[in-house]
N, CA, C and O atoms as CSV, one atom per row, in Angstrom:
chain,resi,resn,atom,element,x,y,z
A,1,MET,N,N,-5.227,0.142,-6.707
A,1,MET,CA,C,-3.994,0.338,-6.045
A,1,MET,C,C,-4.942,1.464,-5.171
A,1,MET,O,O,-5.358,2.309,-5.964
A,2,LYS,N,N,-5.245,1.636,-4.259
A,2,LYS,CA,C,-6.045,2.661,-2.589
A,2,LYS,C,C,-4.191,3.573,-2.498
A,2,LYS,O,O,-3.088,3.319,-2.982
A,3,ALA,N,N,-4.831,4.804,-1.486
A,3,ALA,CA,C,-3.308,6.029,-1.338
A,3,ALA,C,C,-3.586,5.662,-0.065
A,3,ALA,O,O,-4.651,5.065,0.094
A,4,LEU,N,N,-2.919,5.860,0.870
A,4,LEU,CA,C,-3.112,6.863,2.692
A,4,LEU,C,C,-2.749,7.456,2.208
A,4,LEU,O,O,-2.209,7.586,1.109
A,5,THR,N,N,-3.090,8.147,3.291
A,5,THR,CA,C,-3.034,10.171,3.805
A,5,THR,C,C,-2.354,10.176,5.221
A,5,THR,O,O,-2.685,9.631,6.274
A,6,ILE,N,N,-1.270,10.995,4.880
A,6,ILE,CA,C,0.159,11.254,5.769
A,6,ILE,C,C,-0.099,12.503,6.006
A,6,ILE,O,O,-0.688,13.094,5.101
A,7,ARG,N,N,0.215,13.217,7.146
A,7,ARG,CA,C,0.436,14.715,7.743
A,7,ARG,C,C,1.858,14.923,7.083
A,7,ARG,O,O,2.758,14.149,6.757
A,8,GLN,N,N,1.713,16.051,7.034
A,8,GLN,CA,C,3.076,16.594,7.381
A,8,GLN,C,C,3.248,16.552,8.441
A,8,GLN,O,O,2.275,16.645,9.190
A,9,PRO,N,N,4.913,16.351,9.113
A,9,PRO,CA,C,5.819,16.650,7.641
A,9,PRO,C,C,6.007,14.486,7.760
A,9,PRO,O,O,7.173,14.193,7.497
A,10,TRP,N,N,5.600,13.889,7.906
A,10,TRP,CA,C,6.203,12.013,7.687
A,10,TRP,C,C,5.484,11.626,6.204
A,10,TRP,O,O,5.751,10.602,5.575
A,11,ALA,N,N,4.786,12.370,5.896
A,11,ALA,CA,C,4.971,12.172,4.224
A,11,ALA,C,C,5.761,12.003,4.000
A,11,ALA,O,O,6.318,10.968,3.632
A,12,GLY,N,N,6.290,13.623,4.249
A,12,GLY,CA,C,7.660,14.033,2.736
A,12,GLY,C,C,8.740,13.016,4.046
A,12,GLY,O,O,9.898,12.861,3.660
A,13,ALA,N,N,8.617,12.779,4.573
A,13,ALA,CA,C,10.180,12.365,5.679
A,13,ALA,C,C,9.564,10.625,4.981
A,13,ALA,O,O,10.565,10.319,4.332
A,14,ILE,N,N,8.620,9.510,4.795
A,14,ILE,CA,C,8.856,8.703,3.788
A,14,ILE,C,C,9.373,9.471,2.068
A,14,ILE,O,O,10.293,9.280,1.273
A,15,ALA,N,N,8.638,10.028,2.117
A,15,ALA,CA,C,9.450,9.962,0.436
A,15,ALA,C,C,10.805,10.267,0.230
A,15,ALA,O,O,11.639,9.873,-0.586
A,16,HIS,N,N,10.834,11.480,1.655
A,16,HIS,CA,C,12.877,11.831,1.143
A,16,HIS,C,C,13.864,11.032,2.052
A,16,HIS,O,O,15.054,10.813,1.827
A,17,GLN,N,N,13.302,10.739,2.860
A,17,GLN,CA,C,14.564,10.701,4.001
A,17,GLN,C,C,13.714,8.845,4.042
A,17,GLN,O,O,13.095,8.156,3.232
A,18,ASN,N,N,14.359,8.638,6.056
A,18,ASN,CA,C,14.271,7.351,5.631
A,18,ASN,C,C,13.768,6.302,5.882
A,18,ASN,O,O,14.083,5.120,5.748
A,19,LYS,N,N,12.351,7.238,6.537
A,19,LYS,CA,C,11.311,7.030,7.720
A,19,LYS,C,C,10.673,5.755,7.002
A,19,LYS,O,O,9.958,6.183,6.096
A,20,ARG,N,N,10.648,4.550,7.036
A,20,ARG,CA,C,9.854,3.536,7.125
A,20,ARG,C,C,8.972,2.460,7.452
A,20,ARG,O,O,8.588,1.447,6.867
A,21,VAL,N,N,8.735,3.079,8.754
A,21,VAL,CA,C,7.463,2.197,9.742
A,21,VAL,C,C,6.385,4.290,8.897
A,21,VAL,O,O,6.729,5.300,8.284
A,22,GLU,N,N,4.932,3.611,9.599
A,22,GLU,CA,C,4.157,4.664,9.590
A,22,GLU,C,C,2.883,4.190,11.049
A,22,GLU,O,O,2.103,3.246,11.171
A,23,ASN,N,N,3.104,4.993,11.644
A,23,ASN,CA,C,2.623,4.333,13.123
A,23,ASN,C,C,0.965,4.415,12.770
A,23,ASN,O,O,0.630,4.924,11.701
A,24,ARG,N,N,0.185,4.019,13.486
A,24,ARG,CA,C,-0.873,4.028,13.619
A,24,ARG,C,C,-1.958,3.788,14.476
A,24,ARG,O,O,-2.191,4.768,13.769
A,25,THR,N,N,-2.804,3.536,15.200
A,25,THR,CA,C,-3.927,3.876,15.853
A,25,THR,C,C,-4.823,2.461,16.031
A,25,THR,O,O,-5.752,1.996,16.691
A,26,TRP,N,N,-3.624,2.023,14.692
A,26,TRP,CA,C,-5.155,0.846,14.427
A,26,TRP,C,C,-4.239,-0.479,13.318
A,26,TRP,O,O,-3.420,-0.503,12.399
A,27,LYS,N,N,-4.852,-1.201,13.960
A,27,LYS,CA,C,-4.061,-2.547,12.547
A,27,LYS,C,C,-4.345,-2.878,10.494
A,27,LYS,O,O,-5.320,-3.021,9.757
A,28,LEU,N,N,-2.826,-2.861,10.339
A,28,LEU,CA,C,-3.165,-2.653,9.020
A,28,LEU,C,C,-3.905,-4.172,9.223
A,28,LEU,O,O,-3.927,-5.146,9.975
A,29,PRO,N,N,-4.566,-3.557,7.823
A,29,PRO,CA,C,-6.342,-4.749,7.484
A,29,PRO,C,C,-5.562,-5.473,6.659
A,29,PRO,O,O,-4.782,-4.894,5.904
A,30,ALA,N,N,-5.657,-6.793,6.683
A,30,ALA,CA,C,-4.452,-7.712,6.431
A,30,ALA,C,C,-4.385,-8.187,4.984
A,30,ALA,O,O,-3.315,-8.745,4.741
A,31,LYS,N,N,-5.309,-8.116,3.859
A,31,LYS,CA,C,-5.492,-7.663,2.526
A,31,LYS,C,C,-5.168,-6.225,1.857
A,31,LYS,O,O,-5.924,-5.578,1.131
A,32,HIS,N,N,-3.736,-5.847,2.314
A,32,HIS,CA,C,-3.664,-4.112,2.529
A,32,HIS,C,C,-2.222,-4.917,2.359
A,32,HIS,O,O,-1.814,-5.016,1.202
A,33,GLU,N,N,-1.388,-5.523,3.455
A,33,GLU,CA,C,-0.054,-7.067,2.929
A,33,GLU,C,C,0.562,-7.039,2.048
A,33,GLU,O,O,0.166,-7.580,1.016
A,34,GLY,N,N,1.611,-6.483,2.102
A,34,GLY,CA,C,1.897,-6.321,0.172
A,34,GLY,C,C,1.419,-5.569,-0.705
A,34,GLY,O,O,0.766,-6.343,-1.405
A,35,ALA,N,N,1.314,-4.520,-1.144
A,35,ALA,CA,C,0.981,-4.042,-1.185
A,35,ALA,C,C,1.001,-2.756,-1.304
A,35,ALA,O,O,0.953,-1.856,-0.466
A,36,ARG,N,N,1.126,-2.763,-3.152
A,36,ARG,CA,C,2.333,-1.511,-3.235
A,36,ARG,C,C,0.420,0.240,-3.696
A,36,ARG,O,O,-0.775,0.341,-3.976
A,37,ILE,N,N,1.558,0.945,-3.436
A,37,ILE,CA,C,-0.319,2.259,-2.150
A,37,ILE,C,C,1.005,3.537,-2.992
A,37,ILE,O,O,2.134,3.650,-3.469
A,38,LEU,N,N,-0.730,4.482,-2.533
A,38,LEU,CA,C,0.179,5.471,-3.405
A,38,LEU,C,C,0.327,6.265,-1.801
A,38,LEU,O,O,-0.140,5.541,-0.922
A,39,ILE,N,N,0.834,7.476,-1.327
A,39,ILE,CA,C,1.711,7.876,-0.214
A,39,ILE,C,C,1.173,9.569,-0.009
A,39,ILE,O,O,1.609,10.626,-0.467
A,40,HIS,N,N,0.753,9.449,0.323
A,40,HIS,CA,C,-0.683,10.572,0.488
A,40,HIS,C,C,-0.459,12.430,1.230
A,40,HIS,O,O,-1.210,12.362,2.203
A,41,ALA,N,N,-0.005,13.530,1.237
A,41,ALA,CA,C,0.377,14.058,1.898
A,41,ALA,C,C,-0.919,15.030,2.018
A,41,ALA,O,O,-1.581,15.597,1.148
A,42,GLY,N,N,-1.088,14.987,4.254
A,42,GLY,CA,C,-3.043,15.209,3.717
A,42,GLY,C,C,-2.273,17.512,3.522
A,42,GLY,O,O,-1.321,18.251,3.272
A,43,ALA,N,N,-3.864,17.402,3.944
A,43,ALA,CA,C,-3.441,18.946,4.100
A,43,ALA,C,C,-3.132,19.993,4.964
A,43,ALA,O,O,-2.884,21.196,4.876
A,44,GLN,N,N,-3.255,18.899,6.073
A,44,GLN,CA,C,-3.147,19.965,7.970
A,44,GLN,C,C,-2.027,18.958,8.100
A,44,GLN,O,O,-2.014,17.733,8.226
A,45,PRO,N,N,-0.992,19.988,8.019
A,45,PRO,CA,C,-0.382,19.463,8.819
A,45,PRO,C,C,0.049,18.522,11.028
A,45,PRO,O,O,-0.347,18.621,12.189
A,46,ASP,N,N,0.707,18.027,10.477
A,46,ASP,CA,C,0.719,17.480,12.385
A,46,ASP,C,C,1.499,18.867,13.034
A,46,ASP,O,O,2.624,19.148,12.620
A,47,ARG,N,N,1.033,19.461,13.762
A,47,ARG,CA,C,2.160,20.887,14.094
A,47,ARG,C,C,3.279,19.839,15.564
A,47,ARG,O,O,4.349,19.983,16.156
A,48,ASP,N,N,2.376,19.062,15.528
A,48,ASP,CA,C,3.553,18.877,16.992
A,48,ASP,C,C,4.515,17.621,16.791
A,48,ASP,O,O,4.591,16.773,17.680
A,49,ALA,N,N,5.473,17.480,15.250
A,49,ALA,CA,C,5.272,16.338,14.718
A,49,ALA,C,C,7.752,18.065,15.158
A,49,ALA,O,O,8.082,19.175,15.576
A,50,GLN,N,N,8.381,16.658,14.518
A,50,GLN,CA,C,9.498,17.965,15.017
A,50,GLN,C,C,10.119,16.963,14.132
A,50,GLN,O,O,10.705,16.049,14.712
A,51,VAL,N,N,10.108,16.950,12.750
A,51,VAL,CA,C,11.224,16.769,11.615
A,51,VAL,C,C,10.985,17.595,10.687
A,51,VAL,O,O,10.069,18.227,10.161
A,52,TYR,N,N,12.107,17.402,10.636
A,52,TYR,CA,C,12.757,18.797,9.546
A,52,TYR,C,C,13.955,17.725,7.859
A,52,TYR,O,O,14.450,16.613,7.675
A,53,GLY,N,N,13.849,18.815,7.247
A,53,GLY,CA,C,14.532,18.362,6.381
A,53,GLY,C,C,13.563,19.453,4.620
A,53,GLY,O,O,12.506,20.051,4.820
A,54,PRO,N,N,14.182,19.445,3.282
A,54,PRO,CA,C,13.012,20.079,2.432
A,54,PRO,C,C,12.746,19.329,2.166
A,54,PRO,O,O,13.427,18.346,2.459
A,55,HIS,N,N,11.369,19.150,1.281
A,55,HIS,CA,C,10.409,18.547,0.535
A,55,HIS,C,C,9.571,18.530,1.201
A,55,HIS,O,O,8.700,18.125,0.431
A,56,LEU,N,N,8.722,18.775,2.867
A,56,LEU,CA,C,8.070,18.344,3.519
A,56,LEU,C,C,6.617,19.562,3.362
A,56,LEU,O,O,5.485,19.164,3.637
A,57,GLY,N,N,6.828,20.826,2.961
A,57,GLY,CA,C,6.567,21.426,2.980
A,57,GLY,C,C,4.865,21.432,1.622
A,57,GLY,O,O,4.122,22.233,1.056
A,58,VAL,N,N,5.089,19.990,1.753
A,58,VAL,CA,C,3.640,19.779,-0.171
A,58,VAL,C,C,3.090,19.248,0.410
A,58,VAL,O,O,3.376,18.305,1.148
A,59,TYR,N,N,1.864,19.907,0.131
A,59,TYR,CA,C,-0.142,19.591,0.647
A,59,TYR,C,C,-0.636,18.871,0.066
A,59,TYR,O,O,0.085,18.431,-0.829
A,60,GLY,N,N,-1.953,18.317,0.113
A,60,GLY,CA,C,-2.706,18.102,-0.913
A,60,GLY,C,C,-2.278,17.758,-2.001
A,60,GLY,O,O,-2.371,18.412,-3.040
A,61,ALA,N,N,-1.494,16.129,-1.794
A,61,ALA,CA,C,-0.200,15.785,-2.877
A,61,ALA,C,C,0.047,14.425,-2.700
A,61,ALA,O,O,0.291,14.075,-1.546
A,62,VAL,N,N,0.037,13.281,-3.880
A,62,VAL,CA,C,0.881,12.296,-4.043
A,62,VAL,C,C,1.925,12.553,-4.008
A,62,VAL,O,O,2.403,13.227,-4.921
A,63,VAL,N,N,2.879,12.026,-2.703
A,63,VAL,CA,C,4.189,12.595,-2.969
A,63,VAL,C,C,5.479,11.126,-3.298
A,63,VAL,O,O,6.596,11.335,-3.770
A,64,ALA,N,N,4.955,9.741,-2.912
A,64,ALA,CA,C,5.304,8.416,-3.604
A,64,ALA,C,C,4.978,7.573,-3.152
A,64,ALA,O,O,4.315,7.244,-2.168
A,65,VAL,N,N,5.653,7.011,-4.193
A,65,VAL,CA,C,4.793,4.937,-4.136
A,65,VAL,C,C,5.063,3.868,-3.354
A,65,VAL,O,O,5.965,3.299,-3.969
A,66,ALA,N,N,4.829,3.226,-2.344
A,66,ALA,CA,C,5.215,2.736,-1.796
A,66,ALA,C,C,4.467,1.938,-1.248
A,66,ALA,O,O,3.293,2.148,-0.946
A,67,THR,N,N,5.593,0.149,-0.932
A,67,THR,CA,C,5.217,-1.521,-0.520
A,67,THR,C,C,4.604,-1.808,0.666
A,67,THR,O,O,5.261,-2.603,1.337
A,68,VAL,N,N,3.704,-1.492,1.107
A,68,VAL,CA,C,3.124,-2.192,3.171
A,68,VAL,C,C,3.806,-3.648,3.284
A,68,VAL,O,O,3.519,-4.622,2.588
A,69,THR,N,N,4.193,-3.624,3.696
A,69,THR,CA,C,5.467,-5.131,3.888
A,69,THR,C,C,4.486,-5.955,5.380
A,69,THR,O,O,4.034,-7.086,5.560
A,70,GLY,N,N,4.507,-4.661,6.213
A,70,GLY,CA,C,3.623,-6.209,7.661
A,70,GLY,C,C,3.035,-5.327,8.309
A,70,GLY,O,O,2.307,-4.709,7.532
A,71,CYS,N,N,2.947,-4.839,9.600
A,71,CYS,CA,C,1.911,-4.625,10.618
A,71,CYS,C,C,2.775,-5.194,11.880
A,71,CYS,O,O,3.031,-6.375,12.118
A,72,HIS,N,N,3.098,-4.213,12.512
A,72,HIS,CA,C,2.797,-4.631,14.044
A,72,HIS,C,C,2.707,-4.401,15.123
A,72,HIS,O,O,3.024,-3.218,14.996
A,73,TYR,N,N,2.397,-4.587,17.030
A,73,TYR,CA,C,2.234,-3.522,18.481
A,73,TYR,C,C,3.562,-3.214,18.368
A,73,TYR,O,O,4.158,-3.805,17.467
A,74,SER,N,N,3.997,-2.679,18.838
A,74,SER,CA,C,4.592,-1.221,19.668
A,74,SER,C,C,4.511,-0.286,21.300
A,74,SER,O,O,4.440,0.881,21.685
A,75,GLU,N,N,4.578,-1.703,21.886
A,75,GLU,CA,C,5.174,-1.262,23.959
A,75,GLU,C,C,5.554,0.421,23.634
A,75,GLU,O,O,5.104,1.548,23.842
A,76,ASP,N,N,6.830,-0.351,22.905
A,76,ASP,CA,C,7.858,0.659,23.346
A,76,ASP,C,C,8.085,1.505,22.510
A,76,ASP,O,O,8.273,2.646,22.931
A,77,GLY,N,N,8.161,1.225,20.827
A,77,GLY,CA,C,8.481,2.250,19.908
A,77,GLY,C,C,9.479,1.710,19.432
A,77,GLY,O,O,9.665,1.964,18.241
A,78,THR,N,N,10.751,0.550,20.286
A,78,THR,CA,C,11.617,1.047,19.445
A,78,THR,C,C,12.503,0.335,18.291
A,78,THR,O,O,13.582,0.380,17.700
A,79,CYS,N,N,11.187,-0.402,18.402
A,79,CYS,CA,C,11.783,-1.279,17.184
A,79,CYS,C,C,11.692,-0.635,15.471
A,79,CYS,O,O,11.835,-0.966,14.294
A,80,CYS,N,N,11.483,0.051,16.008
A,80,CYS,CA,C,11.569,0.426,14.629
A,80,CYS,C,C,11.876,1.743,14.383
A,80,CYS,O,O,11.134,2.485,13.741
A,81,GLY,N,N,12.982,2.091,14.882
A,81,GLY,CA,C,13.952,2.943,15.062
A,81,GLY,C,C,13.736,3.768,15.887
A,81,GLY,O,O,13.243,3.331,16.927
A,82,PRO,N,N,14.025,5.449,15.799
A,82,PRO,CA,C,13.838,6.965,15.757
A,82,PRO,C,C,11.840,6.926,14.573
A,82,PRO,O,O,10.793,7.564,14.687
A,83,TRP,N,N,12.029,6.490,14.196
A,83,TRP,CA,C,10.381,6.679,13.975
A,83,TRP,C,C,8.580,6.446,14.562
A,83,TRP,O,O,7.441,6.911,14.525
A,84,GLY,N,N,9.852,4.846,15.320
A,84,GLY,CA,C,8.444,4.230,15.899
A,84,GLY,C,C,8.292,4.536,17.347
A,84,GLY,O,O,9.189,4.514,18.190
A,85,PHE,N,N,6.214,5.014,17.639
A,85,PHE,CA,C,6.214,5.645,18.140
A,85,PHE,C,C,5.759,4.710,19.503
A,85,PHE,O,O,5.345,3.583,19.229
A,86,GLU,N,N,5.820,5.225,21.445
A,86,GLU,CA,C,5.216,4.089,21.903
A,86,GLU,C,C,3.872,3.677,21.928
A,86,GLU,O,O,3.135,4.663,21.953
A,87,ASN,N,N,3.120,2.364,21.930
A,87,ASN,CA,C,1.784,2.039,22.340
A,87,ASN,C,C,0.995,2.306,19.900
A,87,ASN,O,O,0.035,2.874,19.379
A,88,ALA,N,N,1.725,1.804,19.578
A,88,ALA,CA,C,1.154,1.656,18.353
A,88,ALA,C,C,1.346,0.616,17.193
A,88,ALA,O,O,2.161,-0.294,17.343
A,89,TYR,N,N,0.677,0.720,16.141
A,89,TYR,CA,C,1.260,-0.485,14.907
A,89,TYR,C,C,1.913,0.128,14.416
A,89,TYR,O,O,1.600,1.256,14.033
A,90,HIS,N,N,3.233,-0.479,14.228
A,90,HIS,CA,C,3.549,0.732,13.806
A,90,HIS,C,C,4.024,-0.958,12.121
A,90,HIS,O,O,4.380,-2.134,12.038
A,91,TRP,N,N,3.610,0.330,11.177
A,91,TRP,CA,C,2.769,-0.673,9.728
A,91,TRP,C,C,4.122,-0.607,9.250
A,91,TRP,O,O,4.950,-0.057,9.977
A,92,THR,N,N,4.557,-1.186,7.894
A,92,THR,CA,C,6.346,-1.403,7.649
A,92,THR,C,C,6.070,-1.343,6.073
A,92,THR,O,O,5.253,-1.918,5.354
A,93,LEU,N,N,7.123,-0.377,5.823
A,93,LEU,CA,C,6.590,0.419,4.586
A,93,LEU,C,C,8.376,-0.861,2.833
A,93,LEU,O,O,9.402,-1.468,3.142
A,94,ALA,N,N,8.149,-0.773,2.295
A,94,ALA,CA,C,9.812,-0.750,1.258
A,94,ALA,C,C,9.545,-0.270,0.408
A,94,ALA,O,O,8.419,0.108,0.082
A,95,ASP,N,N,10.787,-0.146,-0.302
A,95,ASP,CA,C,10.379,0.203,-2.166
A,95,ASP,C,C,9.784,1.406,-1.792
A,95,ASP,O,O,8.649,1.708,-2.162
A,96,VAL,N,N,10.499,2.133,-1.060
A,96,VAL,CA,C,9.285,3.360,-1.576
A,96,VAL,C,C,10.618,4.822,-2.231
A,96,VAL,O,O,11.744,5.167,-1.875
A,97,THR,N,N,9.526,5.324,-3.431
A,97,THR,CA,C,9.599,6.085,-4.225
A,97,THR,C,C,9.213,7.539,-4.405
A,97,THR,O,O,8.015,7.813,-4.332
A,98,ALA,N,N,9.971,8.368,-4.602
A,98,ALA,CA,C,9.506,9.981,-3.796
A,98,ALA,C,C,9.366,9.955,-6.078
A,98,ALA,O,O,9.773,9.423,-7.111
A,99,LEU,N,N,8.392,11.085,-5.434
A,99,LEU,CA,C,6.939,10.966,-7.434
A,99,LEU,C,C,8.898,12.807,-7.472
A,99,LEU,O,O,9.677,13.514,-6.834
A,100,PRO,N,N,8.431,12.414,-8.635
A,100,PRO,CA,C,9.772,14.571,-8.942
A,100,PRO,C,C,8.517,15.540,-8.383
A,100,PRO,O,O,8.559,16.581,-7.727
A,101,GLU,N,N,7.165,14.624,-9.016
A,101,GLU,CA,C,6.670,15.888,-9.269
A,101,GLU,C,C,5.246,15.535,-8.425
A,101,GLU,O,O,4.497,14.645,-8.828
A,102,PRO,N,N,4.985,16.246,-7.337
A,102,PRO,CA,C,3.941,15.757,-6.454
A,102,PRO,C,C,2.689,15.737,-7.661
A,102,PRO,O,O,2.648,16.448,-8.665
A,103,VAL,N,N,1.724,14.726,-7.246
A,103,VAL,CA,C,0.386,15.266,-8.168
A,103,VAL,C,C,-0.550,14.732,-7.258
A,103,VAL,O,O,-0.650,13.754,-6.516
A,104,ALA,N,N,-1.459,16.127,-7.716
A,104,ALA,CA,C,-2.550,16.640,-6.652
A,104,ALA,C,C,-3.838,15.721,-6.690
A,104,ALA,O,O,-4.495,15.031,-7.469
A,105,ALA,N,N,-3.790,16.203,-5.156
A,105,ALA,CA,C,-5.503,15.148,-5.107
A,105,ALA,C,C,-5.961,15.756,-3.253
A,105,ALA,O,O,-5.341,16.390,-2.399
A,106,LYS,N,N,-7.160,15.219,-3.313
A,106,LYS,CA,C,-7.515,15.448,-2.267
A,106,LYS,C,C,-7.258,14.894,-0.715
A,106,LYS,O,O,-7.199,15.508,0.350
A,107,GLY,N,N,-7.120,13.375,-1.055
A,107,GLY,CA,C,-7.136,12.364,-0.576
A,107,GLY,C,C,-8.912,12.267,0.339
A,107,GLY,O,O,-10.091,12.600,0.215
A,108,ALA,N,N,-7.788,11.438,1.397
A,108,ALA,CA,C,-9.687,10.921,2.801
A,108,ALA,C,C,-8.677,10.504,4.058
A,108,ALA,O,O,-7.502,10.534,4.422
A,109,LEU,N,N,-10.499,9.946,4.589
A,109,LEU,CA,C,-9.033,9.456,6.341
A,109,LEU,C,C,-9.093,7.797,6.083
A,109,LEU,O,O,-10.125,7.507,5.477
A,110,GLY,N,N,-8.674,7.220,6.235
A,110,GLY,CA,C,-7.851,5.920,5.424
A,110,GLY,C,C,-7.165,5.580,4.688
A,110,GLY,O,O,-6.018,6.006,4.553
A,111,PHE,N,N,-7.905,4.387,3.763
A,111,PHE,CA,C,-7.485,4.016,2.936
A,111,PHE,C,C,-8.362,4.586,1.877
A,111,PHE,O,O,-9.468,4.793,2.376
A,112,TRP,N,N,-8.332,4.875,0.805
A,112,TRP,CA,C,-9.498,5.632,0.121
A,112,TRP,C,C,-8.596,4.849,-1.284
A,112,TRP,O,O,-7.462,4.373,-1.328
A,113,THR,N,N,-9.581,4.967,-2.246
A,113,THR,CA,C,-8.946,5.181,-3.691
A,113,THR,C,C,-9.033,6.078,-4.800
A,113,THR,O,O,-10.004,6.571,-5.374
A,114,PRO,N,N,-8.060,6.157,-4.936
A,114,PRO,CA,C,-7.885,7.237,-6.561
A,114,PRO,C,C,-7.877,7.212,-7.430
A,114,PRO,O,O,-7.661,6.079,-7.860
A,115,THR,N,N,-8.116,8.507,-8.706
A,115,THR,CA,C,-8.887,8.530,-9.613
A,115,THR,C,C,-7.744,7.623,-10.402
A,115,THR,O,O,-6.576,7.489,-10.038
A,116,ASP,N,N,-8.761,6.653,-12.321
A,116,ASP,CA,C,-7.602,6.941,-12.318
A,116,ASP,C,C,-6.138,7.555,-12.574
A,116,ASP,O,O,-4.975,7.156,-12.498
A,117,GLU,N,N,-7.062,9.172,-13.043
A,117,GLU,CA,C,-5.543,9.453,-13.047
A,117,GLU,C,C,-5.152,9.717,-12.853
A,117,GLU,O,O,-4.300,10.230,-13.579
A,118,ILE,N,N,-5.132,9.830,-10.988
A,118,ILE,CA,C,-3.639,10.112,-9.937
A,118,ILE,C,C,-3.156,9.366,-9.876
A,118,ILE,O,O,-2.055,9.572,-9.366
A,119,VAL,N,N,-3.492,7.569,-10.370
A,119,VAL,CA,C,-2.825,6.837,-9.838
A,119,VAL,C,C,-2.281,6.357,-11.190
A,119,VAL,O,O,-1.501,5.417,-11.042
A,120,ASN,N,N,-2.475,6.745,-12.518
A,120,ASN,CA,C,-1.307,6.849,-14.202
A,120,ASN,C,C,-0.648,8.190,-13.862
A,120,ASN,O,O,0.371,8.525,-14.464
A,121,ALA,N,N,-1.117,8.860,-13.050
A,121,ALA,CA,C,0.230,9.726,-12.643
A,121,ALA,C,C,1.188,9.920,-12.046
A,121,ALA,O,O,2.089,10.751,-12.159
A,122,ALA,N,N,0.942,8.888,-11.178
A,122,ALA,CA,C,1.982,8.294,-10.156
A,122,ALA,C,C,2.728,7.219,-10.744
A,122,ALA,O,O,3.949,7.200,-10.899
A,123,LEU,N,N,1.780,6.186,-11.108
A,123,LEU,CA,C,2.802,5.639,-11.817
A,123,LEU,C,C,4.250,6.183,-12.855
A,123,LEU,O,O,5.475,6.069,-12.873
A,124,ARG,N,N,2.912,6.948,-13.799
A,124,ARG,CA,C,4.433,7.515,-14.559
A,124,ARG,C,C,6.024,7.460,-14.538
A,124,ARG,O,O,6.913,6.903,-15.181
A,125,GLN,N,N,5.890,8.534,-13.210
A,125,GLN,CA,C,6.820,9.544,-12.194
A,125,GLN,C,C,7.638,7.520,-11.996
A,125,GLN,O,O,8.584,7.354,-12.767
A,126,GLU,N,N,7.341,6.419,-11.222
A,126,GLU,CA,C,7.923,6.025,-10.713
A,126,GLU,C,C,8.663,5.128,-11.914
A,126,GLU,O,O,9.825,4.747,-11.771
A,127,THR,N,N,8.025,4.882,-12.893
A,127,THR,CA,C,8.720,4.710,-13.956
A,127,THR,C,C,9.548,5.150,-15.014
A,127,THR,O,O,10.275,4.491,-15.757
A,128,GLY,N,N,9.258,6.745,-14.956
A,128,GLY,CA,C,10.578,7.744,-15.505
A,128,GLY,C,C,9.642,7.383,-16.960
A,128,GLY,O,O,10.360,7.673,-17.917
A,129,VAL,N,N,8.674,7.002,-17.302
A,129,VAL,CA,C,7.079,7.433,-18.447
A,129,VAL,C,C,6.846,8.800,-18.772
A,129,VAL,O,O,5.757,9.360,-18.893
A,130,ALA,N,N,8.124,9.328,-18.913
A,130,ALA,CA,C,7.161,10.428,-19.849
A,130,ALA,C,C,5.738,10.697,-19.909
A,130,ALA,O,O,5.092,9.651,-19.851
A,131,SER,N,N,4.881,11.962,-20.024
A,131,SER,CA,C,3.225,12.437,-19.490
A,131,SER,C,C,3.166,12.033,-20.948
A,131,SER,O,O,2.095,12.068,-21.555
């Protein structure tokens, strides 16, 4: 299972709000389409983002599990509602499950491979199995 680091407040908006698109400058590698991934809140915030609500202040931790369902390029950003950016690849997400307790992890740029311990801690929460 792979993880994707996303800056806050965007990671929290995926986990706890209705953000179901991740904006990227690069196209989703085909091998990741349909994959279940961990959503990791990076250590640094996006200081230009204007998203408000609870659960947006977690950094350096896995906050959700999601399925990447596809990718498309958008020039005007309107195809994905208020979350889609202009001139960006929109990676679409589904089946998002917020974790009740964030799982501490360092993260990395792009897709990265978390340890078995991190994956297992996240999946136990997703399925509701006690640790």
